[in-house]
Amino acid sequence: MANFAYYNITTSAATTISAIDQPKPTSITVCNTDASGDDCKVDLFIDNSDSSSTIYILHDVVIPSGCTLILEQPEIDFDTTVYALKFKIFTVASSQQADVKITY
C-alpha cells in the first residue's frame, strides 16, 4: 500500500520534503496553486546532510498557472541514505504557492 506526504509551499526558503533515511519516493506531483494566476519557478534537488553536495533534479523550471508537473522513476531515483529531497519556489508575489504530493 502506498504512503503519501503532502506539502503546501508558500515560502521561498528551501523545504525538505523527504528527509535522509525516509523511504524512496516513487512519484512527486507539483501543482501551481497560485491564486493570482502567476507562473511558479521551482527547484527540486537532493542535498547531503551538510549541504556540501547539491544535485538538481529540476532547476528554474516554470510551472504555468493551474498546471501540474508529475515526476516518476527514474527521474527521482536517488540514495535516500545519503540525500534529502528539497523543494524551493521562487516567490514573485505574495500569493505564490505550490502543492507537492510525494508517493512512497
PDB file of C-alpha atoms in Angstrom:
ATOM      1  CA  MET A   1       0.000   0.000   0.000  1.00  0.00           C
ATOM      2  CA  ALA A   2       1.327   3.425  -0.947  1.00  0.00           C
ATOM      3  CA  ASN A   3       2.055   6.131   1.603  1.00  0.00           C
ATOM      4  CA  PHE A   4       1.748   9.829   0.849  1.00  0.00           C
ATOM      5  CA  ALA A   5       3.133  13.121   2.158  1.00  0.00           C
ATOM      6  CA  TYR A   6       1.552  16.468   1.308  1.00  0.00           C
ATOM      7  CA  TYR A   7       3.082  19.948   1.421  1.00  0.00           C
ATOM      8  CA  ASN A   8       1.649  23.390   0.711  1.00  0.00           C
ATOM      9  CA  ILE A   9       4.721  25.513  -0.043  1.00  0.00           C
ATOM     10  CA  THR A  10       4.261  29.264   0.352  1.00  0.00           C
ATOM     11  CA  THR A  11       7.799  30.343   1.211  1.00  0.00           C
ATOM     12  CA  SER A  12      10.868  30.928  -0.924  1.00  0.00           C
ATOM     13  CA  ALA A  13      13.024  29.028   1.585  1.00  0.00           C
ATOM     14  CA  ALA A  14      14.110  25.516   0.606  1.00  0.00           C
ATOM     15  CA  THR A  15      11.735  22.976   2.167  1.00  0.00           C
ATOM     16  CA  THR A  16      12.803  19.406   2.955  1.00  0.00           C
ATOM     17  CA  ILE A  17      10.064  17.194   1.552  1.00  0.00           C
ATOM     18  CA  SER A  18      11.800  13.844   2.079  1.00  0.00           C
ATOM     19  CA  ALA A  19      14.452  13.574   4.790  1.00  0.00           C
ATOM     20  CA  ILE A  20      17.512  11.320   4.806  1.00  0.00           C
ATOM     21  CA  ASP A  21      16.621   7.699   5.672  1.00  0.00           C
ATOM     22  CA  GLN A  22      12.998   8.026   4.595  1.00  0.00           C
ATOM     23  CA  PRO A  23      11.678   5.552   2.017  1.00  0.00           C
ATOM     24  CA  LYS A  24      12.478   6.224  -1.630  1.00  0.00           C
ATOM     25  CA  PRO A  25       9.766   8.288  -3.376  1.00  0.00           C
ATOM     26  CA  THR A  26       8.064   6.633  -6.346  1.00  0.00           C
ATOM     27  CA  SER A  27       6.409   9.794  -7.659  1.00  0.00           C
ATOM     28  CA  ILE A  28       6.155  13.527  -6.977  1.00  0.00           C
ATOM     29  CA  THR A  29       3.309  15.774  -8.068  1.00  0.00           C
ATOM     30  CA  VAL A  30       3.798  19.560  -8.067  1.00  0.00           C
ATOM     31  CA  CYS A  31       0.764  21.775  -8.695  1.00  0.00           C
ATOM     32  CA  ASN A  32       0.911  25.545  -9.178  1.00  0.00           C
ATOM     33  CA  THR A  33      -1.940  26.784  -6.963  1.00  0.00           C
ATOM     34  CA  ASP A  34      -1.161  30.498  -7.227  1.00  0.00           C
ATOM     35  CA  ALA A  35      -4.426  32.367  -6.693  1.00  0.00           C
ATOM     36  CA  SER A  36      -3.457  35.328  -8.908  1.00  0.00           C
ATOM     37  CA  GLY A  37      -2.616  33.242 -11.977  1.00  0.00           C
ATOM     38  CA  ASP A  38       1.174  33.726 -11.859  1.00  0.00           C
ATOM     39  CA  ASP A  39       3.595  31.093 -13.115  1.00  0.00           C
ATOM     40  CA  CYS A  40       5.781  29.392 -10.483  1.00  0.00           C
ATOM     41  CA  LYS A  41       9.517  28.913 -10.913  1.00  0.00           C
ATOM     42  CA  VAL A  42      10.774  25.964  -8.854  1.00  0.00           C
ATOM     43  CA  ASP A  43      13.821  23.896  -7.952  1.00  0.00           C
ATOM     44  CA  LEU A  44      13.761  20.262  -6.853  1.00  0.00           C
ATOM     45  CA  PHE A  45      17.087  18.934  -5.633  1.00  0.00           C
ATOM     46  CA  ILE A  46      18.828  16.434  -3.405  1.00  0.00           C
ATOM     47  CA  ASP A  47      21.221  17.555  -0.710  1.00  0.00           C
ATOM     48  CA  ASN A  48      23.503  15.635   1.656  1.00  0.00           C
ATOM     49  CA  SER A  49      23.449  16.173   5.434  1.00  0.00           C
ATOM     50  CA  ASP A  50      25.906  19.103   5.498  1.00  0.00           C
ATOM     51  CA  SER A  51      24.684  20.667   2.215  1.00  0.00           C
ATOM     52  CA  SER A  52      28.107  20.233   0.630  1.00  0.00           C
ATOM     53  CA  SER A  53      26.682  18.242  -2.290  1.00  0.00           C
ATOM     54  CA  THR A  54      23.617  19.635  -4.049  1.00  0.00           C
ATOM     55  CA  ILE A  55      22.316  17.855  -7.150  1.00  0.00           C
ATOM     56  CA  TYR A  56      19.419  19.389  -9.071  1.00  0.00           C
ATOM     57  CA  ILE A  57      16.577  17.310 -10.472  1.00  0.00           C
ATOM     58  CA  LEU A  58      14.729  20.464 -11.586  1.00  0.00           C
ATOM     59  CA  HIS A  59      16.346  23.904 -11.759  1.00  0.00           C
ATOM     60  CA  ASP A  60      14.462  27.112 -12.558  1.00  0.00           C
ATOM     61  CA  VAL A  61      11.558  25.146 -14.057  1.00  0.00           C
ATOM     62  CA  VAL A  62       8.456  27.228 -14.773  1.00  0.00           C
ATOM     63  CA  ILE A  63       5.090  25.651 -13.980  1.00  0.00           C
ATOM     64  CA  PRO A  64       2.304  27.670 -15.630  1.00  0.00           C
ATOM     65  CA  SER A  65      -0.676  28.804 -13.588  1.00  0.00           C
ATOM     66  CA  GLY A  66      -3.119  25.984 -12.897  1.00  0.00           C
ATOM     67  CA  CYS A  67      -0.749  23.292 -14.224  1.00  0.00           C
ATOM     68  CA  THR A  68       0.660  20.180 -12.580  1.00  0.00           C
ATOM     69  CA  LEU A  69       4.063  18.550 -13.073  1.00  0.00           C
ATOM     70  CA  ILE A  70       4.439  14.819 -12.332  1.00  0.00           C
ATOM     71  CA  LEU A  71       7.828  13.145 -11.830  1.00  0.00           C
ATOM     72  CA  GLU A  72       8.298   9.393 -11.534  1.00  0.00           C
ATOM     73  CA  GLN A  73      11.104   6.841 -11.580  1.00  0.00           C
ATOM     74  CA  PRO A  74      13.846   7.047 -12.837  1.00  0.00           C
ATOM     75  CA  GLU A  75      13.870  10.868 -12.660  1.00  0.00           C
ATOM     76  CA  ILE A  76      13.610  10.861  -8.871  1.00  0.00           C
ATOM     77  CA  ASP A  77      15.810   7.850  -8.126  1.00  0.00           C
ATOM     78  CA  PHE A  78      18.475   8.697  -5.521  1.00  0.00           C
ATOM     79  CA  ASP A  79      20.232   7.232  -2.477  1.00  0.00           C
ATOM     80  CA  THR A  80      17.909   8.034   0.438  1.00  0.00           C
ATOM     81  CA  THR A  81      20.560   7.046   2.980  1.00  0.00           C
ATOM     82  CA  VAL A  82      22.747   9.959   1.862  1.00  0.00           C
ATOM     83  CA  TYR A  83      20.440  12.614   0.384  1.00  0.00           C
ATOM     84  CA  ALA A  84      17.356  14.554   1.426  1.00  0.00           C
ATOM     85  CA  LEU A  85      14.909  15.777  -1.212  1.00  0.00           C
ATOM     86  CA  LYS A  86      14.237  19.521  -1.126  1.00  0.00           C
ATOM     87  CA  PHE A  87      11.860  21.855  -2.943  1.00  0.00           C
ATOM     88  CA  LYS A  88      12.164  25.586  -3.470  1.00  0.00           C
ATOM     89  CA  ILE A  89       9.729  28.020  -5.015  1.00  0.00           C
ATOM     90  CA  PHE A  90      10.932  31.403  -6.217  1.00  0.00           C
ATOM     91  CA  THR A  91       8.315  33.796  -4.901  1.00  0.00           C
ATOM     92  CA  VAL A  92       7.445  36.709  -7.126  1.00  0.00           C
ATOM     93  CA  ALA A  93       4.144  37.575  -5.460  1.00  0.00           C
ATOM     94  CA  SER A  94       2.597  37.164  -2.041  1.00  0.00           C
ATOM     95  CA  SER A  95       0.077  34.698  -3.487  1.00  0.00           C
ATOM     96  CA  GLN A  96       2.727  32.371  -4.955  1.00  0.00           C
ATOM     97  CA  GLN A  97       2.279  28.804  -3.766  1.00  0.00           C
ATOM     98  CA  ALA A  98       2.625  25.198  -4.858  1.00  0.00           C
ATOM     99  CA  ASP A  99       1.151  21.959  -3.575  1.00  0.00           C
ATOM    100  CA  VAL A 100       3.503  18.970  -3.513  1.00  0.00           C
ATOM    101  CA  LYS A 101       2.436  15.338  -3.083  1.00  0.00           C
ATOM    102  CA  ILE A 102       5.021  12.597  -2.624  1.00  0.00           C
ATOM    103  CA  THR A 103       4.138   8.940  -3.063  1.00  0.00           C
ATOM    104  CA  TYR A 104       6.330   6.343  -1.318  1.00  0.00           C
TER     105      TYR A 104
END
